[in-house]
mmCIF file of C-alpha atoms and ligand atoms in Angstrom:
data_model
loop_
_atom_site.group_PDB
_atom_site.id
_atom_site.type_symbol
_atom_site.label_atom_id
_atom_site.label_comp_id
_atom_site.label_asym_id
_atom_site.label_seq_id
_atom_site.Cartn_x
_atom_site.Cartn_y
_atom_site.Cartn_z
ATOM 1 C CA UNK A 1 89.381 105.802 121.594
ATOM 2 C CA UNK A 2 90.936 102.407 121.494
ATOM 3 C CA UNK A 3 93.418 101.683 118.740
ATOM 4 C CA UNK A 4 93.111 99.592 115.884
ATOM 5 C CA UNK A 5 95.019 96.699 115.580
ATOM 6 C CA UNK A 6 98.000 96.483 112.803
ATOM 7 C CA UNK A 7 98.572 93.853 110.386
ATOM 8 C CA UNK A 8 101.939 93.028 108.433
ATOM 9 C CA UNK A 9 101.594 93.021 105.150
ATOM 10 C CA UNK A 10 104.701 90.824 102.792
ATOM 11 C CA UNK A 11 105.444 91.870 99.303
ATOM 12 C CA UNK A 12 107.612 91.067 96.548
ATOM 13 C CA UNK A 13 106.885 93.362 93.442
ATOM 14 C CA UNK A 14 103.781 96.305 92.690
ATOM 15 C CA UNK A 15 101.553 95.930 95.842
ATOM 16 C CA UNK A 16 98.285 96.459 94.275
ATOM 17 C CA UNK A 17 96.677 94.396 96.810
ATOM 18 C CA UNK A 18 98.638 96.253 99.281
ATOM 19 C CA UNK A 19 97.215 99.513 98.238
ATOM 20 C CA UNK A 20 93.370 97.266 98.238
ATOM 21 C CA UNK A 21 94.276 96.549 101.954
ATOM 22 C CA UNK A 22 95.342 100.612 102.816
ATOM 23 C CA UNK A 23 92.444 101.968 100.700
ATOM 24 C CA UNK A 24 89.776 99.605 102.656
ATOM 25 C CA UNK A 25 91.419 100.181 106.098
ATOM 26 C CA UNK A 26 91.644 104.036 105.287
ATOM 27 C CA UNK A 27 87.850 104.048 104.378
ATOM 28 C CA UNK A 28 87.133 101.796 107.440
ATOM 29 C CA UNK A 29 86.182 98.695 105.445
ATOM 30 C CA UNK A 30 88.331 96.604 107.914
ATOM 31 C CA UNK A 31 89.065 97.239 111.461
ATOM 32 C CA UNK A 32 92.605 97.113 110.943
ATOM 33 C CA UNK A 33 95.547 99.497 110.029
ATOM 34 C CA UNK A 34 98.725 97.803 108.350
ATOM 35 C CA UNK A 35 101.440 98.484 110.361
ATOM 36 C CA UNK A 36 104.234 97.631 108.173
ATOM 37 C CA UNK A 37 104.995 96.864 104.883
ATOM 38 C CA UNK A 38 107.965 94.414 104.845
ATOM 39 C CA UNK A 39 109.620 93.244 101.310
ATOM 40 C CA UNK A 40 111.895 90.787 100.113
ATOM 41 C CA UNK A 41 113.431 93.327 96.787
ATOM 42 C CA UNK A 42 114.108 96.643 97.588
ATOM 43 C CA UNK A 43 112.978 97.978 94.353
ATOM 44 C CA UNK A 44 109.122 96.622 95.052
ATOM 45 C CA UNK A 45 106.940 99.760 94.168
ATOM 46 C CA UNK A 46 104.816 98.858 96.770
ATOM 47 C CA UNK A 47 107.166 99.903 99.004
ATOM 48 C CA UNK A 48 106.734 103.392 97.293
ATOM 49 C CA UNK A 49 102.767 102.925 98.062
ATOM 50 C CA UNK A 50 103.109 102.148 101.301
ATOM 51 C CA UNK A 51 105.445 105.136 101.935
ATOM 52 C CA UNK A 52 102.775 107.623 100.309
ATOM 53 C CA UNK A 53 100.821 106.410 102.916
ATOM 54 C CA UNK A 54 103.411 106.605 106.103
ATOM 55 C CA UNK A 55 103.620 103.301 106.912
ATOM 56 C CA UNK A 56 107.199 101.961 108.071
ATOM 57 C CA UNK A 57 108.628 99.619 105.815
ATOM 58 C CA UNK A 58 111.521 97.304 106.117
ATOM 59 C CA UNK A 59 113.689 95.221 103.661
ATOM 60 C CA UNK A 60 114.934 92.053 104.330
ATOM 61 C CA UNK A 61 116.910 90.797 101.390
ATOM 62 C CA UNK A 62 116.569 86.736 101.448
ATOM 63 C CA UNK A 63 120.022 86.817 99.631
ATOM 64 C CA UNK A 64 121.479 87.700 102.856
ATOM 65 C CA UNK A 65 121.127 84.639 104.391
ATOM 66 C CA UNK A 66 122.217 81.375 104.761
ATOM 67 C CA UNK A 67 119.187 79.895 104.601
ATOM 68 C CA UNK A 68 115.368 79.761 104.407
ATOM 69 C CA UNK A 69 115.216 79.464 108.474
ATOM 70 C CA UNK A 70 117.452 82.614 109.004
ATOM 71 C CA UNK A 71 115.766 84.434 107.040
ATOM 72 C CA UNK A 72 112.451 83.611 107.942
ATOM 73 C CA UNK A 73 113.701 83.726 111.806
ATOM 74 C CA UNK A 74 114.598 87.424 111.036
ATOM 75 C CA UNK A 75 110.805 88.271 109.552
ATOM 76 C CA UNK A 76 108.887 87.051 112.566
ATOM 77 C CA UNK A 77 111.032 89.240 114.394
ATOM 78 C CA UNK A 78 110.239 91.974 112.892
ATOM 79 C CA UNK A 79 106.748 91.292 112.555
ATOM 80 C CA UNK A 80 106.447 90.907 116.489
ATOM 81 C CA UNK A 81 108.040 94.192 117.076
ATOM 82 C CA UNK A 82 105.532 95.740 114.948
ATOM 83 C CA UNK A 83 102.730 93.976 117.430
ATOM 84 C CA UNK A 84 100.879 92.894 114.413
ATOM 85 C CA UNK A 85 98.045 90.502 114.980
ATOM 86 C CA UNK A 86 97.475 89.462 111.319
ATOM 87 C CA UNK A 87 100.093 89.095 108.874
ATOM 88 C CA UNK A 88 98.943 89.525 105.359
ATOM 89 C CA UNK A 89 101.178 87.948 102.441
ATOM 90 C CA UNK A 90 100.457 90.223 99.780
ATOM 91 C CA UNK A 91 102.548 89.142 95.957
ATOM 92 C CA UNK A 92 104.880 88.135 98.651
ATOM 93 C CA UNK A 93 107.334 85.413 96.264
ATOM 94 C CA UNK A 94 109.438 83.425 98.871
ATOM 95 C CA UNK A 95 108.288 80.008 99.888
ATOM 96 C CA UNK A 96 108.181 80.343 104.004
ATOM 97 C CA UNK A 97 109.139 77.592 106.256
ATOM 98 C CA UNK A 98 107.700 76.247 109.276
ATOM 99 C CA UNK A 99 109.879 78.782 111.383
ATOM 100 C CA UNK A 100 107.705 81.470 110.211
ATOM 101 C CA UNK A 101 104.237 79.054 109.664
ATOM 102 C CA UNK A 102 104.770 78.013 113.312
ATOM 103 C CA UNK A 103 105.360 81.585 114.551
ATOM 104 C CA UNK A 104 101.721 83.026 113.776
ATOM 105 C CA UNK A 105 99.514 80.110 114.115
ATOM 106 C CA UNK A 106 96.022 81.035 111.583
ATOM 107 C CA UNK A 107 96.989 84.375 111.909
ATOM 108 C CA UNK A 108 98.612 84.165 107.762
ATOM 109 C CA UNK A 109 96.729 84.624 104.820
ATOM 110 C CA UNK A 110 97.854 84.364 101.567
ATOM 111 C CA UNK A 111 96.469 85.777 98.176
ATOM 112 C CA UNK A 112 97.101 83.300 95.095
ATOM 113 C CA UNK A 113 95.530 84.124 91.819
ATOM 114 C CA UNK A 114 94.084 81.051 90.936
ATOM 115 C CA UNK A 115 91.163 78.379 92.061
ATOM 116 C CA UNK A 116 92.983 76.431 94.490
ATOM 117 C CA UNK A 117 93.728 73.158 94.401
ATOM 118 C CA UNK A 118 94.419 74.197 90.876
ATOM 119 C CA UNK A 119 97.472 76.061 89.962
ATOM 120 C CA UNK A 120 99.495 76.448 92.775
ATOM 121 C CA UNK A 121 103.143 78.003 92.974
ATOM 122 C CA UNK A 122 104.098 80.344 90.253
ATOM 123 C CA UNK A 123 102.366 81.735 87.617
ATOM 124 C CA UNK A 124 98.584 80.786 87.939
ATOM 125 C CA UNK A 125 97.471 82.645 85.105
ATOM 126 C CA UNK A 126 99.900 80.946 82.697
ATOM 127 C CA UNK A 127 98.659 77.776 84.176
ATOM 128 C CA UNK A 128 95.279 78.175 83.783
ATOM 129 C CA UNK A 129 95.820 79.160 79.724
ATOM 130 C CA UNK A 130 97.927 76.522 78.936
ATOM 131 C CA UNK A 131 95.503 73.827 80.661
ATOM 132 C CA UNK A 132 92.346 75.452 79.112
ATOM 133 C CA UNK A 133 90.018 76.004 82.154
ATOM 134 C CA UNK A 134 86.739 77.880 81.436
ATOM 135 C CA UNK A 135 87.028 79.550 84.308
ATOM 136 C CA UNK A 136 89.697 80.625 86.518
ATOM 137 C CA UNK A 137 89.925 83.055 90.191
ATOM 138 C CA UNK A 138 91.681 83.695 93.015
ATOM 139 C CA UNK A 139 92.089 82.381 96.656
ATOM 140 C CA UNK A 140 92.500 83.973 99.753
ATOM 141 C CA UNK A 141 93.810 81.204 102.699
ATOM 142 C CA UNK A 142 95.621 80.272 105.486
ATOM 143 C CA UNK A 143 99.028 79.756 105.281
ATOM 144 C CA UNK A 144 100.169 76.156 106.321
ATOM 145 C CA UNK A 145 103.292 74.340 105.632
ATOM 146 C CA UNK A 146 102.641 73.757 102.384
ATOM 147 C CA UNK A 147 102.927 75.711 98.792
ATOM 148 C CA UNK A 148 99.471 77.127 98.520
ATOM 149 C CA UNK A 149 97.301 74.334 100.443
ATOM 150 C CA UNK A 150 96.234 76.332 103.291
ATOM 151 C CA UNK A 151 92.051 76.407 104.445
ATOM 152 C CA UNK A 152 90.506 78.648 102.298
ATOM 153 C CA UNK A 153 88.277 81.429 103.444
ATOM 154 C CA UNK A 154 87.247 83.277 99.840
ATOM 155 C CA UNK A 155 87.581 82.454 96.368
ATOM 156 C CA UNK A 156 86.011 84.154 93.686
ATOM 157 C CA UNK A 157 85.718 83.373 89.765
ATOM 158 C CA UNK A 158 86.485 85.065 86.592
ATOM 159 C CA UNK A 159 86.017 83.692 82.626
ATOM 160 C CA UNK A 160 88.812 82.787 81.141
ATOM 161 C CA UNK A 161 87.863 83.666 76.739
ATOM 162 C CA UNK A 162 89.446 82.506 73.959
ATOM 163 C CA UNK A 163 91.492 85.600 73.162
ATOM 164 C CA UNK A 164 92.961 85.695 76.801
ATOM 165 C CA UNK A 165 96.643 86.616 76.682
ATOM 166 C CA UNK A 166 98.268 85.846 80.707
ATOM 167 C CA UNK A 167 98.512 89.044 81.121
ATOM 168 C CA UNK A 168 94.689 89.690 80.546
ATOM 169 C CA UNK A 169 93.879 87.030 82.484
ATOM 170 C CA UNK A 170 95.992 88.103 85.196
ATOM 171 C CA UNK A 171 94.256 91.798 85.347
ATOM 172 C CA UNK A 172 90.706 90.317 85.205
ATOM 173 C CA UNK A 173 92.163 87.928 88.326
ATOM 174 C CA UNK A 174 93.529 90.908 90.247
ATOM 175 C CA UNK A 175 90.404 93.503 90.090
ATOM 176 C CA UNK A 176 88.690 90.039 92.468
ATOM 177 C CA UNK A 177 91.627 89.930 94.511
ATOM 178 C CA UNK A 178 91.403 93.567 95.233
ATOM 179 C CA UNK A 179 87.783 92.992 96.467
ATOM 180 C CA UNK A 180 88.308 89.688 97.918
ATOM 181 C CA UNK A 181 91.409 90.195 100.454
ATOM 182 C CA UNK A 182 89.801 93.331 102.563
ATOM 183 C CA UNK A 183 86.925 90.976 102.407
ATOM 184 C CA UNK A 184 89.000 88.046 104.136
ATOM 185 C CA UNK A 185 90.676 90.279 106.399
ATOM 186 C CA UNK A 186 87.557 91.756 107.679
ATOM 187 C CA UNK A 187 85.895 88.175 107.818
ATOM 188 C CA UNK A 188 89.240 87.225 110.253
ATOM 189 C CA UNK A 189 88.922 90.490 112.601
ATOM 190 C CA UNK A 190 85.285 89.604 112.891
ATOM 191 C CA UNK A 191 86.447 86.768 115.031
ATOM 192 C CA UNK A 192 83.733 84.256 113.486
ATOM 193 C CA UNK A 193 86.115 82.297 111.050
ATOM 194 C CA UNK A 194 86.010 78.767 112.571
ATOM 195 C CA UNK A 195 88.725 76.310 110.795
ATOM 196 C CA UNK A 196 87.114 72.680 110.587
ATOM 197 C CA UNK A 197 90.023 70.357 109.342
ATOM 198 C CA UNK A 198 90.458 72.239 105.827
ATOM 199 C CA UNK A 199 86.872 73.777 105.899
ATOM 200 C CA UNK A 200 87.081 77.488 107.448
ATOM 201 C CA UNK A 201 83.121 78.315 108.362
ATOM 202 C CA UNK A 202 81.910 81.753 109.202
ATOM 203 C CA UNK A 203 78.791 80.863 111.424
ATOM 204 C CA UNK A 204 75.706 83.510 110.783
ATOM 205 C CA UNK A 205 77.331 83.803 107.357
ATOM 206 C CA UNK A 206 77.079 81.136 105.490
ATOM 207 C CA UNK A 207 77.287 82.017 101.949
ATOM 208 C CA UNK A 208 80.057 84.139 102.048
ATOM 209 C CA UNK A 209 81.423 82.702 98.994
ATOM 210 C CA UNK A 210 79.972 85.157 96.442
ATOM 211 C CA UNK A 211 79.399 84.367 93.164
ATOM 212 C CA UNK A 212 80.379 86.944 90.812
ATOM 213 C CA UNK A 213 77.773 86.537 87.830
ATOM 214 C CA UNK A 214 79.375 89.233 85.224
ATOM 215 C CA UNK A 215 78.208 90.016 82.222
ATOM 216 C CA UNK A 216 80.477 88.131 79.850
ATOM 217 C CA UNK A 217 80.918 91.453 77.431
ATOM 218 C CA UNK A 218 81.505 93.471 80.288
HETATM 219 C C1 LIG B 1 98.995 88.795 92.679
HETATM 220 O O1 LIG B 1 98.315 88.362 91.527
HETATM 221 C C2 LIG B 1 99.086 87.674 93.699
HETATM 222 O O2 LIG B 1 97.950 86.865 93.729
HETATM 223 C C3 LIG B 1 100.267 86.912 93.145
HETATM 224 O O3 LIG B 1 101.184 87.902 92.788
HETATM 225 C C4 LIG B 1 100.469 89.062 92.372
HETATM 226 C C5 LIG B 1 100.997 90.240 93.148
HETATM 227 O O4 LIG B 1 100.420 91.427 92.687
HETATM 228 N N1 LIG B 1 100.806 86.006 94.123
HETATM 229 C C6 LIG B 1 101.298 84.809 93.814
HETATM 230 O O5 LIG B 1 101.374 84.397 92.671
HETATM 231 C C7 LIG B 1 101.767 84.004 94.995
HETATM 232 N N2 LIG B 1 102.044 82.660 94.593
HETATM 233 P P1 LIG B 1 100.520 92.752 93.562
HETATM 234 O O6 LIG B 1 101.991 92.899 93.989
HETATM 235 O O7 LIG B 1 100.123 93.828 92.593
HETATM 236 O O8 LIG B 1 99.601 92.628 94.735
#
């Protein structure tokens, strides 16, 4: 039997959509096993999750360094220890320089909880309140050298109602990340993601971007 590959998968804080990535690779959703579970704060309860599950993880406290580079210079080498093939940011909060961009050429994706262009950076859910979008999301993408501007390969929507508080948004954002990073990942191991300039294509799929139509009460 040949083995599955490993992805790397960064977090900063609860790792919800780590545990979305261990629960689809443990049911066989995506061809992939995470490898390693590598955060920035040692207290990050993900770190917990991934344990319960026997994955190795590492912490590599950015404090510790100098700078951005060193520390980033320090994650790609751990990542390319592990052999990972995909690396998987994941509520991962540090803003990652072209040391670490360059390292893994569109082999990073990035979860943000918001419809990019729109809300980038911190806090998407707060964003998307206080500017009073109807509806808001999430984005799964390539990482690129910028905050959040990566080629995007799934986005799906949510409502955003009246009596929305950010953290209600935020929950009714997360339950579509959960579904919509295995779906990226499994998209990338399937080899068919073609990047065109900023377009990423999936030829013999073309309407992967799902529509969630929910009912409104639900
Ligand atoms: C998620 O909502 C993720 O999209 C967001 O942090 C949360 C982490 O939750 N990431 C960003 O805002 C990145 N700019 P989790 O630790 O439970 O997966």
């Amino acid at each position: 039997m040949t083995e599955k590959p490993t992805i790397a998968v960064l977090i900063s804080g609860s790792g919800s959509n780590l545990q979305a990535i261990i629960d689809a690779s443990e049911r066989g959703e995506i061809p992939c096993r995470v490898g390693v579970v590598i955060s920035n704060k040692a207290d990050a309860y993900g770190l917990v999750r991934a344990q319960k599950h026997g994955i190795t993880t590492k912490v590599l406290d950015h404090k510790a360094f100098a700078t951005r580079e060193e520390f980033d210079a320090n994650l790609v080498e751990i990542i390319r220890g592990s052999g990972a093939e995909l690396v998987c940011l994941a509520g991962f909060m540090r803003v990652l320089t072209p040391v670490f961009v360059h390292a893994f050429p569109n082999r990073i994706l990035n979860i943000h909880p918001a419809l990019l262009p729109s809300f980038p950076g911190t806090h998407g859910p707060r964003q998307a309140l206080s500017y009073g979008v109807r509806f808001s999301g999430c984005t799964v993408h390539f990482l690129d050298e910028g905050v959040d501007t990566g080629p995007i390969i799934v986005q799906a929507v949510v409502p955003v109602y009246d009596d929305d508080t950010e953290d209600t948004l935020a929950a009714r954002i997360l339950v579509q990340e959960h579904r919509i990073y295995p779906m990226a990942i499994r998209l990338f191991f399937s080899g068919k993601l073609a990047i065109d300039g900023r377009r990423v294509k999936v030829p013999g799929e073309p309407r992967i971007p799902e529509f969630f139509h929910r009912n409104p009460d639900a």
